[in-house]
Amino acid sequence: ELKALGIIPGGATSDIGDYTRISAREAALPYELIEKSLSIQVEVAEASFEDDRRHILNSIAERSIENIDDVPPTAHDNYVRLNNSLRGT
């Protein structure tokens, strides 16, 4: 049986407001994953294929479809925004 893991403000709907269930579910989330998520940097992330990485980063940087295959910028304000957003989740 698969169980959802995660930290959700106010708990998940399956927790039915029971803080004992919320605590038990959240305790199963490996702390290493939480710690790792705080250092996310999408601009240095890997993808299965370099083309995918390039397309993803160019999309985040809001490059046009005509420029989707270009070398992505090494730094961009949208990378910072996304990194901060992911760290705050």
mmCIF file of N, CA and C in Angstrom:
data_model
loop_
_atom_site.group_PDB
_atom_site.id
_atom_site.type_symbol
_atom_site.label_atom_id
_atom_site.label_comp_id
_atom_site.label_asym_id
_atom_site.label_seq_id
_atom_site.Cartn_x
_atom_site.Cartn_y
_atom_site.Cartn_z
ATOM 1 N N GLU A 1 0.847 -1.183 0.000
ATOM 2 C CA GLU A 1 0.000 0.000 0.000
ATOM 3 C C GLU A 1 0.890 1.243 0.000
ATOM 4 N N LEU A 2 0.627 2.152 -0.922
ATOM 5 C CA LEU A 2 1.360 3.410 -0.990
ATOM 6 C C LEU A 2 0.688 4.431 -0.096
ATOM 7 N N LYS A 3 1.510 5.226 0.545
ATOM 8 C CA LYS A 3 0.982 6.281 1.400
ATOM 9 C C LYS A 3 1.617 7.597 0.984
ATOM 10 N N ALA A 4 0.842 8.647 1.032
ATOM 11 C CA ALA A 4 1.361 9.967 0.685
ATOM 12 C C ALA A 4 2.252 10.477 1.804
ATOM 13 N N LEU A 5 3.358 11.047 1.407
ATOM 14 C CA LEU A 5 4.257 11.687 2.362
ATOM 15 C C LEU A 5 4.362 13.140 1.982
ATOM 16 N N GLY A 6 4.481 13.976 2.952
ATOM 17 C CA GLY A 6 4.667 15.378 2.654
ATOM 18 C C GLY A 6 4.216 16.250 3.800
ATOM 19 N N ILE A 7 4.646 17.473 3.720
ATOM 20 C CA ILE A 7 4.254 18.457 4.717
ATOM 21 C C ILE A 7 3.340 19.439 4.013
ATOM 22 N N ILE A 8 2.107 19.477 4.450
ATOM 23 C CA ILE A 8 1.085 20.296 3.818
ATOM 24 C C ILE A 8 0.470 21.189 4.897
ATOM 25 N N PRO A 9 0.506 22.506 4.695
ATOM 26 C CA PRO A 9 -0.098 23.380 5.698
ATOM 27 C C PRO A 9 -1.550 22.975 5.967
ATOM 28 N N GLY A 10 -1.856 22.724 7.214
ATOM 29 C CA GLY A 10 -3.210 22.340 7.582
ATOM 30 C C GLY A 10 -3.492 20.858 7.417
ATOM 31 N N GLY A 11 -2.519 20.113 6.911
ATOM 32 C CA GLY A 11 -2.688 18.674 6.731
ATOM 33 C C GLY A 11 -3.340 18.334 5.405
ATOM 34 N N ALA A 12 -3.261 17.065 5.040
ATOM 35 C CA ALA A 12 -3.875 16.561 3.811
ATOM 36 C C ALA A 12 -5.338 16.222 4.092
ATOM 37 N N THR A 13 -6.139 16.154 3.040
ATOM 38 C CA THR A 13 -7.558 15.825 3.238
ATOM 39 C C THR A 13 -7.706 14.448 3.878
ATOM 40 N N SER A 14 -6.774 13.541 3.587
ATOM 41 C CA SER A 14 -6.856 12.199 4.175
ATOM 42 C C SER A 14 -6.564 12.209 5.678
ATOM 43 N N ASP A 15 -6.015 13.303 6.192
ATOM 44 C CA ASP A 15 -5.741 13.404 7.632
ATOM 45 C C ASP A 15 -6.998 13.723 8.428
ATOM 46 N N ILE A 16 -8.030 14.139 7.747
ATOM 47 C CA ILE A 16 -9.328 14.536 8.327
ATOM 48 C C ILE A 16 -9.197 15.386 9.600
ATOM 49 N N GLY A 17 -8.204 16.271 9.576
ATOM 50 C CA GLY A 17 -8.029 17.196 10.690
ATOM 51 C C GLY A 17 -7.453 16.580 11.951
ATOM 52 N N ASP A 18 -7.060 15.322 11.895
ATOM 53 C CA ASP A 18 -6.516 14.623 13.061
ATOM 54 C C ASP A 18 -5.012 14.888 13.134
ATOM 55 N N TYR A 19 -4.597 15.696 14.109
ATOM 56 C CA TYR A 19 -3.197 16.093 14.209
ATOM 57 C C TYR A 19 -2.267 14.928 14.521
ATOM 58 N N THR A 20 -2.786 13.862 15.093
ATOM 59 C CA THR A 20 -1.980 12.657 15.312
ATOM 60 C C THR A 20 -1.615 12.038 13.969
ATOM 61 N N ARG A 21 -2.593 11.985 13.073
ATOM 62 C CA ARG A 21 -2.337 11.454 11.716
ATOM 63 C C ARG A 21 -1.384 12.359 10.950
ATOM 64 N N ILE A 22 -1.568 13.664 11.087
ATOM 65 C CA ILE A 22 -0.699 14.620 10.400
ATOM 66 C C ILE A 22 0.746 14.426 10.856
ATOM 67 N N SER A 23 0.954 14.363 12.162
ATOM 68 C CA SER A 23 2.307 14.192 12.706
ATOM 69 C C SER A 23 2.933 12.877 12.271
ATOM 70 N N ALA A 24 2.157 11.819 12.273
ATOM 71 C CA ALA A 24 2.675 10.506 11.875
ATOM 72 C C ALA A 24 3.082 10.503 10.403
ATOM 73 N N ARG A 25 2.258 11.108 9.553
ATOM 74 C CA ARG A 25 2.578 11.151 8.126
ATOM 75 C C ARG A 25 3.820 11.992 7.878
ATOM 76 N N GLU A 26 3.889 13.160 8.511
ATOM 77 C CA GLU A 26 5.020 14.045 8.302
ATOM 78 C C GLU A 26 6.308 13.472 8.870
ATOM 79 N N ALA A 27 6.222 12.693 9.931
ATOM 80 C CA ALA A 27 7.417 12.102 10.536
ATOM 81 C C ALA A 27 8.079 11.092 9.608
ATOM 82 N N ALA A 28 7.302 10.504 8.688
ATOM 83 C CA ALA A 28 7.846 9.505 7.765
ATOM 84 C C ALA A 28 8.649 10.134 6.630
ATOM 85 N N LEU A 29 8.548 11.454 6.449
ATOM 86 C CA LEU A 29 9.287 12.125 5.384
ATOM 87 C C LEU A 29 10.752 12.230 5.791
ATOM 88 N N PRO A 30 11.643 11.665 4.987
ATOM 89 C CA PRO A 30 13.068 11.703 5.354
ATOM 90 C C PRO A 30 13.581 13.142 5.460
ATOM 91 N N TYR A 31 14.196 13.447 6.581
ATOM 92 C CA TYR A 31 14.713 14.794 6.812
ATOM 93 C C TYR A 31 15.736 15.174 5.747
ATOM 94 N N GLU A 32 16.474 14.186 5.243
ATOM 95 C CA GLU A 32 17.490 14.464 4.227
ATOM 96 C C GLU A 32 16.853 15.094 2.985
ATOM 97 N N LEU A 33 15.635 14.663 2.633
ATOM 98 C CA LEU A 33 14.949 15.249 1.482
ATOM 99 C C LEU A 33 14.562 16.702 1.748
ATOM 100 N N ILE A 34 14.112 16.968 2.945
ATOM 101 C CA ILE A 34 13.759 18.341 3.304
ATOM 102 C C ILE A 34 15.005 19.211 3.235
ATOM 103 N N GLU A 35 16.084 18.728 3.813
ATOM 104 C CA GLU A 35 17.338 19.479 3.824
ATOM 105 C C GLU A 35 17.843 19.711 2.390
ATOM 106 N N LYS A 36 17.763 18.685 1.566
ATOM 107 C CA LYS A 36 18.218 18.790 0.178
ATOM 108 C C LYS A 36 17.369 19.801 -0.597
ATOM 109 N N SER A 37 16.070 19.842 -0.321
ATOM 110 C CA SER A 37 15.181 20.752 -1.042
ATOM 111 C C SER A 37 15.522 22.217 -0.771
ATOM 112 N N LEU A 38 16.153 22.495 0.348
ATOM 113 C CA LEU A 38 16.489 23.873 0.694
ATOM 114 C C LEU A 38 17.653 24.419 -0.115
ATOM 115 N N SER A 39 18.335 23.542 -0.857
ATOM 116 C CA SER A 39 19.467 24.003 -1.665
ATOM 117 C C SER A 39 19.215 23.795 -3.163
ATOM 118 N N ILE A 40 17.951 23.666 -3.545
ATOM 119 C CA ILE A 40 17.603 23.470 -4.958
ATOM 120 C C ILE A 40 18.126 24.631 -5.788
ATOM 121 N N GLN A 41 18.757 24.278 -6.909
ATOM 122 C CA GLN A 41 19.209 25.265 -7.891
ATOM 123 C C GLN A 41 18.842 24.703 -9.259
ATOM 124 N N VAL A 42 17.724 25.144 -9.805
ATOM 125 C CA VAL A 42 17.265 24.591 -11.079
ATOM 126 C C VAL A 42 18.283 24.797 -12.179
ATOM 127 N N GLU A 43 19.064 25.859 -12.096
ATOM 128 C CA GLU A 43 20.024 26.169 -13.154
ATOM 129 C C GLU A 43 21.175 25.167 -13.249
ATOM 130 N N VAL A 44 21.397 24.366 -12.225
ATOM 131 C CA VAL A 44 22.454 23.344 -12.282
ATOM 132 C C VAL A 44 21.886 21.926 -12.215
ATOM 133 N N ALA A 45 20.572 21.823 -12.266
ATOM 134 C CA ALA A 45 19.929 20.505 -12.205
ATOM 135 C C ALA A 45 20.251 19.698 -13.462
ATOM 136 N N GLU A 46 20.176 18.387 -13.329
ATOM 137 C CA GLU A 46 20.424 17.492 -14.444
ATOM 138 C C GLU A 46 19.096 16.978 -14.989
ATOM 139 N N ALA A 47 19.129 16.587 -16.247
ATOM 140 C CA ALA A 47 17.968 15.965 -16.883
ATOM 141 C C ALA A 47 18.464 14.714 -17.593
ATOM 142 N N SER A 48 17.564 13.831 -17.940
ATOM 143 C CA SER A 48 17.952 12.597 -18.627
ATOM 144 C C SER A 48 18.636 12.889 -19.956
ATOM 145 N N PHE A 49 18.199 13.951 -20.604
ATOM 146 C CA PHE A 49 18.759 14.340 -21.893
ATOM 147 C C PHE A 49 19.111 15.819 -21.849
ATOM 148 N N GLU A 50 20.247 16.180 -22.429
ATOM 149 C CA GLU A 50 20.677 17.581 -22.437
ATOM 150 C C GLU A 50 19.659 18.475 -23.145
ATOM 151 N N ASP A 51 19.028 17.972 -24.204
ATOM 152 C CA ASP A 51 17.988 18.753 -24.892
ATOM 153 C C ASP A 51 16.865 19.124 -23.927
ATOM 154 N N ASP A 52 16.461 18.175 -23.081
ATOM 155 C CA ASP A 52 15.399 18.446 -22.102
ATOM 156 C C ASP A 52 15.832 19.546 -21.132
ATOM 157 N N ARG A 53 17.058 19.434 -20.644
ATOM 158 C CA ARG A 53 17.583 20.432 -19.706
ATOM 159 C C ARG A 53 17.557 21.819 -20.347
ATOM 160 N N ARG A 54 18.046 21.903 -21.561
ATOM 161 C CA ARG A 54 18.088 23.172 -22.287
ATOM 162 C C ARG A 54 16.675 23.737 -22.473
ATOM 163 N N HIS A 55 15.742 22.883 -22.870
ATOM 164 C CA HIS A 55 14.357 23.332 -23.078
ATOM 165 C C HIS A 55 13.718 23.794 -21.768
ATOM 166 N N ILE A 56 13.936 23.047 -20.709
ATOM 167 C CA ILE A 56 13.360 23.410 -19.405
ATOM 168 C C ILE A 56 13.892 24.760 -18.941
ATOM 169 N N LEU A 57 15.213 24.927 -18.976
ATOM 170 C CA LEU A 57 15.796 26.181 -18.502
ATOM 171 C C LEU A 57 15.385 27.358 -19.388
ATOM 172 N N ASN A 58 15.344 27.149 -20.695
ATOM 173 C CA ASN A 58 14.907 28.232 -21.576
ATOM 174 C C ASN A 58 13.435 28.571 -21.360
ATOM 175 N N SER A 59 12.633 27.588 -21.029
ATOM 176 C CA SER A 59 11.222 27.846 -20.718
ATOM 177 C C SER A 59 11.097 28.648 -19.433
ATOM 178 N N ILE A 60 11.872 28.261 -18.418
ATOM 179 C CA ILE A 60 11.852 29.002 -17.153
ATOM 180 C C ILE A 60 12.283 30.447 -17.394
ATOM 181 N N ALA A 61 13.272 30.632 -18.262
ATOM 182 C CA ALA A 61 13.779 31.974 -18.581
ATOM 183 C C ALA A 61 12.872 32.719 -19.565
ATOM 184 N N GLU A 62 11.746 32.105 -19.910
ATOM 185 C CA GLU A 62 10.735 32.701 -20.792
ATOM 186 C C GLU A 62 11.283 33.061 -22.169
ATOM 187 N N ARG A 63 12.164 32.211 -22.665
ATOM 188 C CA ARG A 63 12.648 32.402 -24.031
ATOM 189 C C ARG A 63 11.570 31.944 -25.005
ATOM 190 N N SER A 64 11.562 32.526 -26.168
ATOM 191 C CA SER A 64 10.546 32.187 -27.168
ATOM 192 C C SER A 64 10.791 30.777 -27.701
ATOM 193 N N ILE A 65 9.783 30.207 -28.308
ATOM 194 C CA ILE A 65 9.886 28.863 -28.875
ATOM 195 C C ILE A 65 10.979 28.815 -29.941
ATOM 196 N N GLU A 66 11.206 29.924 -30.620
ATOM 197 C CA GLU A 66 12.261 29.978 -31.633
ATOM 198 C C GLU A 66 13.650 29.839 -31.010
ATOM 199 N N ASN A 67 13.775 30.185 -29.737
ATOM 200 C CA ASN A 67 15.070 30.148 -29.052
ATOM 201 C C ASN A 67 15.170 29.011 -28.035
ATOM 202 N N ILE A 68 14.231 28.097 -28.083
ATOM 203 C CA ILE A 68 14.173 27.034 -27.075
ATOM 204 C C ILE A 68 15.403 26.118 -27.112
ATOM 205 N N ASP A 69 16.069 26.017 -28.278
ATOM 206 C CA ASP A 69 17.244 25.161 -28.406
ATOM 207 C C ASP A 69 18.559 25.878 -28.112
ATOM 208 N N ASP A 70 18.488 27.181 -27.852
ATOM 209 C CA ASP A 70 19.705 27.941 -27.549
ATOM 210 C C ASP A 70 20.311 27.490 -26.223
ATOM 211 N N VAL A 71 21.571 27.804 -26.049
ATOM 212 C CA VAL A 71 22.212 27.554 -24.757
ATOM 213 C C VAL A 71 21.497 28.424 -23.729
ATOM 214 N N PRO A 72 21.006 27.826 -22.654
ATOM 215 C CA PRO A 72 20.262 28.624 -21.670
ATOM 216 C C PRO A 72 21.194 29.560 -20.895
ATOM 217 N N PRO A 73 20.642 30.641 -20.374
ATOM 218 C CA PRO A 73 21.476 31.530 -19.556
ATOM 219 C C PRO A 73 21.942 30.811 -18.294
ATOM 220 N N THR A 74 23.138 31.137 -17.842
ATOM 221 C CA THR A 74 23.651 30.505 -16.619
ATOM 222 C C THR A 74 22.977 31.076 -15.380
ATOM 223 N N ALA A 75 22.468 32.295 -15.494
ATOM 224 C CA ALA A 75 21.747 32.928 -14.387
ATOM 225 C C ALA A 75 20.556 33.677 -14.973
ATOM 226 N N HIS A 76 19.467 33.705 -14.213
ATOM 227 C CA HIS A 76 18.263 34.425 -14.666
ATOM 228 C C HIS A 76 17.400 34.692 -13.443
ATOM 229 N N ASP A 77 16.726 35.825 -13.437
ATOM 230 C CA ASP A 77 15.843 36.165 -12.313
ATOM 231 C C ASP A 77 14.778 35.099 -12.087
ATOM 232 N N ASN A 78 14.288 34.474 -13.167
ATOM 233 C CA ASN A 78 13.257 33.438 -13.013
ATOM 234 C C ASN A 78 13.801 32.187 -12.339
ATOM 235 N N TYR A 79 15.091 31.901 -12.515
ATOM 236 C CA TYR A 79 15.693 30.773 -11.788
ATOM 237 C C TYR A 79 15.628 31.063 -10.285
ATOM 238 N N VAL A 80 15.987 32.285 -9.930
ATOM 239 C CA VAL A 80 15.969 32.684 -8.516
ATOM 240 C C VAL A 80 14.552 32.585 -7.964
ATOM 241 N N ARG A 81 13.577 33.092 -8.715
ATOM 242 C CA ARG A 81 12.177 33.035 -8.257
ATOM 243 C C ARG A 81 11.715 31.597 -8.067
ATOM 244 N N LEU A 82 12.026 30.739 -9.037
ATOM 245 C CA LEU A 82 11.598 29.345 -8.938
ATOM 246 C C LEU A 82 12.308 28.637 -7.793
ATOM 247 N N ASN A 83 13.609 28.847 -7.666
ATOM 248 C CA ASN A 83 14.351 28.237 -6.551
ATOM 249 C C ASN A 83 13.734 28.642 -5.213
ATOM 250 N N ASN A 84 13.463 29.921 -5.054
ATOM 251 C CA ASN A 84 12.864 30.407 -3.791
ATOM 252 C C ASN A 84 11.484 29.823 -3.567
ATOM 253 N N SER A 85 10.720 29.700 -4.643
ATOM 254 C CA SER A 85 9.384 29.135 -4.527
ATOM 255 C C SER A 85 9.454 27.662 -4.105
ATOM 256 N N LEU A 86 10.338 26.917 -4.730
ATOM 257 C CA LEU A 86 10.476 25.503 -4.381
ATOM 258 C C LEU A 86 10.996 25.311 -2.971
ATOM 259 N N ARG A 87 11.883 26.159 -2.534
ATOM 260 C CA ARG A 87 12.417 26.065 -1.170
ATOM 261 C C ARG A 87 11.361 26.393 -0.132
ATOM 262 N N GLY A 88 10.408 27.219 -0.513
ATOM 263 C CA GLY A 88 9.372 27.623 0.425
ATOM 264 C C GLY A 88 8.212 26.666 0.529
ATOM 265 N N THR A 89 8.227 25.611 -0.317
ATOM 266 C CA THR A 89 7.103 24.675 -0.309
ATOM 267 C C THR A 89 7.217 23.656 0.770
#
